[in-house]
């Protein structure tokens, strides 16, 4: 599995439409999607799923008004329940040989441990994309969401015990069996296990809200500075694990702390707001912002870590009311390197 900063052919997205996810925020959320596509389309192809023809026409109108690079946007009429492409979409892999080839892993998507039965219908989306791309598919009888794994492209994977060892995912598999599956399916040699995810994360602790590779040897890890906050101790434990961890070559990793925004609430419930839920695309890094004083600090840290990319913040207070942000709704399709 290539690292996210490797060259992309495309980014896959689904157009937001579910009013159960965003009862009052849907129009603001759609504005964020338009801005994402506006930023991504000059850099790489954007493949967008919509539910019907009226939606397709509406999207074209919005993107035209935003002056997005429409010639680099492909819209497919494939109905979805919701937008969480990172979790129900394909996880792309590349076979290294004399002639590299693209394929992807299709794992079971069970609505984040059976929490949302209607969302399990989106498990078919990966198969729909396979028929469009005509690439080999590795079907695995294992529950795994894309947001629960993070790789450096050289053989190291990050994940969490709270998610992958949860009995609502693969109760028949041991820790060792899950680790072997990750090694075989992602082409990694080392799996680094963190503990728990942040408060409010209904995915049971996805890694893409707490720790991310920014290059093969550097990880950003969110930390809570307020010792009275519920997230404080669990994030300190994750930080300590990373500081002791080794990569695929038994080398220590550089760990860069990334702040947490202040608590974000909707209807009395705390939301999983995290600056770690950024997306690395060709030439640009899209970062969720939460109208918080720490927004500027987080952007500054990521700007220093991505000197070859434009780091752009997107207002995601409305988006995270749906319990996810930018990384949760994107899925990169790597560009296949040409042969020798």
Tab-separated table of C-alpha atoms in Angstrom:
chain	number	residue	atom	x	y	z
A	1	UNK	CA	0.000	0.000	0.000
A	2	UNK	CA	1.579	3.311	-1.068
A	3	UNK	CA	1.864	6.187	1.365
A	4	UNK	CA	-0.751	8.893	0.959
A	5	UNK	CA	1.843	11.414	-0.226
A	6	UNK	CA	2.763	9.178	-3.170
A	7	UNK	CA	1.568	10.432	-6.534
A	8	UNK	CA	-2.198	10.087	-7.035
A	9	UNK	CA	-4.124	9.466	-10.210
A	10	UNK	CA	-7.348	10.487	-8.490
A	11	UNK	CA	-9.273	11.243	-5.331
A	12	UNK	CA	-12.614	9.483	-4.821
A	13	UNK	CA	-15.482	11.278	-3.067
A	14	UNK	CA	-19.234	10.857	-2.546
A	15	UNK	CA	-21.543	13.871	-2.682
A	16	UNK	CA	-23.208	14.666	0.690
A	17	UNK	CA	-26.983	14.172	0.756
A	18	UNK	CA	-27.935	12.408	4.011
A	19	UNK	CA	-30.003	14.716	6.222
A	20	UNK	CA	-29.877	12.246	9.089
A	21	UNK	CA	-26.123	12.832	9.179
A	22	UNK	CA	-26.426	16.627	8.844
A	23	UNK	CA	-29.949	17.715	9.885
A	24	UNK	CA	-29.175	21.441	9.714
A	25	UNK	CA	-25.667	21.585	8.252
A	26	UNK	CA	-26.051	19.984	4.815
A	27	UNK	CA	-25.704	23.143	2.729
A	28	UNK	CA	-22.580	24.238	4.634
A	29	UNK	CA	-21.156	20.745	4.216
A	30	UNK	CA	-21.746	20.872	0.456
A	31	UNK	CA	-19.861	24.162	0.329
A	32	UNK	CA	-16.867	22.380	1.868
A	33	UNK	CA	-17.091	19.652	-0.803
A	34	UNK	CA	-17.097	22.280	-3.547
A	35	UNK	CA	-14.014	23.875	-2.014
A	36	UNK	CA	-12.291	20.478	-1.743
A	37	UNK	CA	-12.955	19.738	-5.407
A	38	UNK	CA	-11.883	23.261	-6.352
A	39	UNK	CA	-8.517	22.642	-4.653
A	40	UNK	CA	-8.034	19.039	-5.778
A	41	UNK	CA	-9.104	19.223	-9.421
A	42	UNK	CA	-6.125	21.268	-10.701
A	43	UNK	CA	-3.801	18.706	-9.078
A	44	UNK	CA	-5.410	15.336	-9.845
A	45	UNK	CA	-8.592	13.801	-11.175
A	46	UNK	CA	-11.596	13.904	-8.857
A	47	UNK	CA	-13.995	10.955	-9.128
A	48	UNK	CA	-17.306	11.882	-7.523
A	49	UNK	CA	-20.275	9.610	-6.807
A	50	UNK	CA	-23.774	11.130	-6.911
A	51	UNK	CA	-27.175	9.556	-6.340
A	52	UNK	CA	-29.110	10.766	-9.380
A	53	UNK	CA	-29.188	12.983	-12.462
A	54	UNK	CA	-30.640	16.095	-10.747
A	55	UNK	CA	-27.799	15.915	-8.228
A	56	UNK	CA	-25.263	15.593	-11.034
A	57	UNK	CA	-26.625	18.726	-12.691
A	58	UNK	CA	-26.601	20.603	-9.376
A	59	UNK	CA	-22.992	19.587	-8.720
A	60	UNK	CA	-21.912	20.707	-12.194
A	61	UNK	CA	-23.584	24.079	-11.615
A	62	UNK	CA	-21.857	24.515	-8.248
A	63	UNK	CA	-18.439	23.515	-9.592
A	64	UNK	CA	-18.821	25.771	-12.626
A	65	UNK	CA	-19.610	28.727	-10.374
A	66	UNK	CA	-16.571	27.859	-8.229
A	67	UNK	CA	-14.360	27.664	-11.342
A	68	UNK	CA	-13.186	24.163	-10.499
A	69	UNK	CA	-11.210	22.309	-13.171
A	70	UNK	CA	-14.289	20.524	-14.536
A	71	UNK	CA	-12.327	18.735	-17.236
A	72	UNK	CA	-10.557	16.898	-14.402
A	73	UNK	CA	-13.762	15.908	-12.570
A	74	UNK	CA	-15.565	12.672	-13.426
A	75	UNK	CA	-19.049	12.197	-11.989
A	76	UNK	CA	-20.520	8.712	-11.619
A	77	UNK	CA	-24.180	8.085	-10.860
A	78	UNK	CA	-23.733	5.488	-8.112
A	79	UNK	CA	-26.118	5.862	-5.145
A	80	UNK	CA	-24.633	5.858	-1.647
A	81	UNK	CA	-26.083	5.930	1.847
A	82	UNK	CA	-23.470	8.436	2.998
A	83	UNK	CA	-20.094	9.982	2.245
A	84	UNK	CA	-17.544	7.934	4.200
A	85	UNK	CA	-15.451	6.808	1.231
A	86	UNK	CA	-12.366	6.221	3.374
A	87	UNK	CA	-14.106	3.381	5.189
A	88	UNK	CA	-16.365	1.725	2.630
A	89	UNK	CA	-14.322	2.496	-0.468
A	90	UNK	CA	-11.412	0.487	-1.860
A	91	UNK	CA	-7.977	0.446	-0.268
A	92	UNK	CA	-5.647	0.637	-3.251
A	93	UNK	CA	-2.410	-1.314	-3.434
A	94	UNK	CA	0.322	-1.560	-6.071
A	95	UNK	CA	2.171	-4.720	-6.996
A	96	UNK	CA	5.885	-4.076	-7.357
A	97	UNK	CA	7.223	-6.061	-10.284
A	98	UNK	CA	8.799	-5.434	-13.653
A	99	UNK	CA	5.515	-3.798	-14.564
A	100	UNK	CA	3.682	-2.301	-11.584
A	101	UNK	CA	-0.049	-2.978	-11.464
A	102	UNK	CA	-2.903	-1.401	-9.544
A	103	UNK	CA	-5.314	-3.486	-7.477
A	104	UNK	CA	-7.290	-3.027	-4.319
A	105	UNK	CA	-8.371	-4.742	-1.151
A	106	UNK	CA	-12.100	-5.164	-0.633
A	107	UNK	CA	-12.776	-5.924	3.019
A	108	UNK	CA	-16.081	-6.260	4.833
A	109	UNK	CA	-17.705	-2.995	5.906
A	110	UNK	CA	-20.184	-3.654	8.725
A	111	UNK	CA	-21.190	-0.117	9.658
A	112	UNK	CA	-18.427	0.400	12.238
A	113	UNK	CA	-19.159	-2.668	14.273
A	114	UNK	CA	-22.850	-2.924	13.444
A	115	UNK	CA	-23.750	0.493	14.850
A	116	UNK	CA	-25.534	1.614	11.673
A	117	UNK	CA	-27.189	-1.215	9.767
A	118	UNK	CA	-28.376	0.947	6.863
A	119	UNK	CA	-24.796	2.019	6.194
A	120	UNK	CA	-23.804	-1.567	5.473
A	121	UNK	CA	-25.388	-1.073	2.038
A	122	UNK	CA	-22.339	1.051	1.173
A	123	UNK	CA	-20.209	-2.088	1.329
A	124	UNK	CA	-21.103	-2.557	-2.355
A	125	UNK	CA	-19.441	0.710	-3.395
A	126	UNK	CA	-15.959	-0.825	-3.614
A	127	UNK	CA	-17.296	-3.458	-6.021
A	128	UNK	CA	-18.936	-0.744	-8.141
A	129	UNK	CA	-15.624	1.098	-8.365
A	130	UNK	CA	-13.861	-2.147	-9.292
A	131	UNK	CA	-16.180	-2.566	-12.272
A	132	UNK	CA	-15.419	1.000	-13.375
A	133	UNK	CA	-11.644	0.669	-13.110
A	134	UNK	CA	-11.381	-2.968	-14.215
A	135	UNK	CA	-8.572	-3.704	-11.791
A	136	UNK	CA	-7.934	-6.879	-9.787
A	137	UNK	CA	-9.716	-7.057	-6.445
A	138	UNK	CA	-8.519	-8.993	-3.415
A	139	UNK	CA	-11.666	-9.970	-1.506
A	140	UNK	CA	-10.982	-10.512	2.188
A	141	UNK	CA	-13.463	-12.020	4.696
A	142	UNK	CA	-12.224	-9.527	7.292
A	143	UNK	CA	-13.901	-6.407	8.668
A	144	UNK	CA	-11.583	-3.440	8.076
A	145	UNK	CA	-12.163	0.259	7.438
A	146	UNK	CA	-9.662	2.449	5.635
A	147	UNK	CA	-9.646	4.981	8.460
A	148	UNK	CA	-8.315	2.362	10.865
A	149	UNK	CA	-4.956	1.953	9.095
A	150	UNK	CA	-2.088	4.310	8.262
A	151	UNK	CA	1.078	3.366	6.359
A	152	UNK	CA	4.413	4.967	5.508
A	153	UNK	CA	4.748	3.153	2.176
A	154	UNK	CA	7.959	1.403	3.204
A	155	UNK	CA	6.637	-1.308	5.472
A	156	UNK	CA	5.176	0.194	8.656
A	157	UNK	CA	1.502	0.391	9.587
A	158	UNK	CA	-0.211	2.251	12.441
A	159	UNK	CA	-3.508	1.118	13.941
A	160	UNK	CA	-5.371	0.979	17.261
A	161	UNK	CA	-6.324	-1.789	19.635
A	162	UNK	CA	-9.671	-0.164	20.374
A	163	UNK	CA	-10.772	-0.633	16.765
A	164	UNK	CA	-9.047	-3.686	15.314
A	165	UNK	CA	-9.226	-5.807	18.462
A	166	UNK	CA	-12.835	-4.830	19.107
A	167	UNK	CA	-15.194	-7.811	19.297
A	168	UNK	CA	-17.622	-5.977	17.016
A	169	UNK	CA	-15.162	-6.307	14.126
A	170	UNK	CA	-13.439	-9.706	13.913
A	171	UNK	CA	-14.185	-11.638	17.118
A	172	UNK	CA	-12.859	-14.859	15.579
A	173	UNK	CA	-9.381	-13.398	15.015
A	174	UNK	CA	-6.580	-12.998	17.542
A	175	UNK	CA	-4.264	-10.008	17.712
A	176	UNK	CA	-1.558	-12.067	16.012
A	177	UNK	CA	-3.910	-13.131	13.218
A	178	UNK	CA	-5.026	-9.556	12.601
A	179	UNK	CA	-1.423	-8.398	12.505
A	180	UNK	CA	-0.535	-11.126	9.992
A	181	UNK	CA	-3.517	-10.102	7.867
A	182	UNK	CA	-2.331	-6.481	7.824
A	183	UNK	CA	1.151	-7.563	6.827
A	184	UNK	CA	-0.102	-9.778	4.019
A	185	UNK	CA	-2.787	-7.462	2.627
A	186	UNK	CA	-0.914	-4.151	2.914
A	187	UNK	CA	2.609	-5.370	2.242
A	188	UNK	CA	3.999	-4.196	5.578
A	189	UNK	CA	6.562	-5.713	7.936
A	190	UNK	CA	5.868	-3.755	11.115
A	191	UNK	CA	2.567	-2.962	12.845
A	192	UNK	CA	2.565	-0.296	15.570
A	193	UNK	CA	-0.399	-0.594	17.918
A	194	UNK	CA	-1.794	2.449	19.693
A	195	UNK	CA	-4.484	2.219	22.363
A	196	UNK	CA	-7.652	4.288	22.207
A	197	UNK	CA	-9.026	6.973	19.941
A	198	UNK	CA	-10.541	10.301	20.904
A	199	UNK	CA	-13.797	10.913	22.734
A	200	UNK	CA	-16.807	11.119	20.422
A	201	UNK	CA	-15.360	8.879	17.712
A	202	UNK	CA	-18.085	6.371	16.850
A	203	UNK	CA	-15.630	4.299	14.787
A	204	UNK	CA	-14.023	2.890	17.958
A	205	UNK	CA	-10.766	4.763	17.654
A	206	UNK	CA	-9.740	5.207	14.041
A	207	UNK	CA	-6.055	5.991	13.646
A	208	UNK	CA	-6.713	8.846	11.195
A	209	UNK	CA	-8.002	10.988	14.052
A	210	UNK	CA	-4.962	10.503	16.296
A	211	UNK	CA	-1.671	9.759	14.466
A	212	UNK	CA	-0.547	10.174	10.850
A	213	UNK	CA	2.636	9.679	8.889
A	214	UNK	CA	3.817	12.850	7.136
A	215	UNK	CA	6.928	11.204	5.677
A	216	UNK	CA	8.413	7.699	6.049
A	217	UNK	CA	10.099	8.496	9.368
A	218	UNK	CA	7.857	11.187	10.903
A	219	UNK	CA	4.473	10.916	12.598
A	220	UNK	CA	2.214	13.685	13.853
A	221	UNK	CA	0.338	12.668	16.990
A	222	UNK	CA	-2.431	14.705	18.547
A	223	UNK	CA	-1.967	15.695	22.174
A	224	UNK	CA	-4.338	17.349	24.616
A	225	UNK	CA	-2.679	20.086	26.674
A	226	UNK	CA	-5.509	20.365	29.210
A	227	UNK	CA	-4.813	17.699	31.832
A	228	UNK	CA	-8.455	17.792	32.949
A	229	UNK	CA	-9.773	16.917	29.495
A	230	UNK	CA	-11.090	13.379	28.969
A	231	UNK	CA	-8.720	12.923	26.030
A	232	UNK	CA	-5.599	13.872	27.982
A	233	UNK	CA	-4.473	10.558	29.478
A	234	UNK	CA	-5.365	8.324	26.545
A	235	UNK	CA	-3.514	10.590	24.112
A	236	UNK	CA	-0.483	10.703	26.423
A	237	UNK	CA	-0.434	6.906	26.393
A	238	UNK	CA	-0.524	6.896	22.587
A	239	UNK	CA	2.303	9.438	22.491
A	240	UNK	CA	4.430	7.282	24.795
A	241	UNK	CA	3.861	4.223	22.612
A	242	UNK	CA	4.929	6.116	19.508
A	243	UNK	CA	8.031	7.492	21.205
A	244	UNK	CA	9.068	3.911	21.993
A	245	UNK	CA	8.079	2.477	18.601
A	246	UNK	CA	10.376	1.313	15.808
A	247	UNK	CA	9.810	1.270	12.063
A	248	UNK	CA	10.272	-1.563	9.566
A	249	UNK	CA	14.057	-1.165	9.803
A	250	UNK	CA	14.075	-1.069	13.618
A	251	UNK	CA	14.733	2.681	13.584
A	252	UNK	CA	13.109	5.154	15.957
A	253	UNK	CA	10.556	7.509	14.485
A	254	UNK	CA	10.333	11.286	14.811
A	255	UNK	CA	7.131	12.184	16.661
A	256	UNK	CA	5.672	15.678	16.252
A	257	UNK	CA	2.877	16.707	18.654
A	258	UNK	CA	-0.198	18.246	17.028
A	259	UNK	CA	-2.610	20.189	19.262
A	260	UNK	CA	-6.262	19.373	19.836
A	261	UNK	CA	-8.937	22.002	19.303
A	262	UNK	CA	-11.120	22.817	22.259
A	263	UNK	CA	-14.125	20.522	22.684
A	264	UNK	CA	-16.676	20.792	19.864
A	265	UNK	CA	-20.271	19.826	20.653
A	266	UNK	CA	-23.479	19.254	18.719
A	267	UNK	CA	-26.774	18.714	20.541
A	268	UNK	CA	-24.871	18.083	23.766
A	269	UNK	CA	-22.592	15.377	22.357
A	270	UNK	CA	-18.851	15.853	21.990
A	271	UNK	CA	-17.621	15.490	18.411
A	272	UNK	CA	-14.372	13.855	17.192
A	273	UNK	CA	-12.744	17.099	16.063
A	274	UNK	CA	-9.103	16.476	15.145
A	275	UNK	CA	-6.489	18.237	13.043
A	276	UNK	CA	-5.003	14.799	12.280
A	277	UNK	CA	-7.893	14.142	9.894
A	278	UNK	CA	-6.088	15.955	7.067
A	279	UNK	CA	-5.764	14.637	3.507
A	280	UNK	CA	-2.513	14.626	1.521
A	281	UNK	CA	-3.092	15.122	-2.215
A	282	UNK	CA	-0.899	16.060	-5.166
A	283	UNK	CA	0.457	19.505	-4.378
A	284	UNK	CA	-1.940	20.251	-1.532
A	285	UNK	CA	-2.805	19.188	2.022
A	286	UNK	CA	-6.398	19.773	3.132
A	287	UNK	CA	-6.709	20.377	6.878
A	288	UNK	CA	-9.938	20.493	8.920
A	289	UNK	CA	-10.402	23.634	11.011
A	290	UNK	CA	-12.850	24.156	13.855
A	291	UNK	CA	-13.039	27.912	14.473
A	292	UNK	CA	-10.639	27.441	17.366
A	293	UNK	CA	-7.520	29.361	18.503
A	294	UNK	CA	-5.453	26.212	17.843
A	295	UNK	CA	-6.363	26.265	14.133
A	296	UNK	CA	-3.456	28.577	13.317
A	297	UNK	CA	-0.977	26.540	15.364
A	298	UNK	CA	-1.995	23.275	13.692
A	299	UNK	CA	-1.754	24.807	10.219
A	300	UNK	CA	1.700	26.165	11.033
A	301	UNK	CA	2.988	22.772	12.173
A	302	UNK	CA	1.679	21.032	9.060
A	303	UNK	CA	3.013	23.807	6.822
A	304	UNK	CA	6.518	23.149	8.166
A	305	UNK	CA	6.114	19.394	7.621
A	306	UNK	CA	4.900	19.716	4.010
A	307	UNK	CA	7.235	22.291	2.422
A	308	UNK	CA	6.506	20.960	-1.082
A	309	UNK	CA	2.724	21.269	-0.789
A	310	UNK	CA	0.226	24.048	-0.215
A	311	UNK	CA	-1.426	23.541	3.191
A	312	UNK	CA	-5.033	24.763	3.135
A	313	UNK	CA	-7.506	24.840	6.002
A	314	UNK	CA	-11.186	24.071	5.454
A	315	UNK	CA	-13.953	24.995	7.936
A	316	UNK	CA	-15.195	21.658	9.277
A	317	UNK	CA	-17.312	22.462	12.322
A	318	UNK	CA	-20.416	21.598	10.285
A	319	UNK	CA	-18.782	18.547	8.697
A	320	UNK	CA	-17.663	17.004	12.001
A	321	UNK	CA	-21.259	17.122	13.246
A	322	UNK	CA	-21.548	14.003	11.065
A	323	UNK	CA	-18.721	12.440	13.147
A	324	UNK	CA	-15.969	12.671	10.537
A	325	UNK	CA	-13.922	15.173	8.556
A	326	UNK	CA	-11.732	15.460	5.452
A	327	UNK	CA	-9.715	12.246	5.619
A	328	UNK	CA	-12.856	10.246	6.419
A	329	UNK	CA	-14.542	11.277	3.150
A	330	UNK	CA	-11.610	10.950	0.732
A	331	UNK	CA	-9.881	7.936	-0.783
A	332	UNK	CA	-6.758	8.232	-2.888
A	333	UNK	CA	-6.165	6.188	-6.019
A	334	UNK	CA	-2.392	5.985	-6.539
A	335	UNK	CA	-0.786	6.632	-9.882
A	336	UNK	CA	0.804	3.468	-11.212
A	337	UNK	CA	4.547	3.946	-11.796
A	338	UNK	CA	5.669	3.141	-15.307
A	339	UNK	CA	7.836	0.093	-15.796
A	340	UNK	CA	11.594	0.190	-16.432
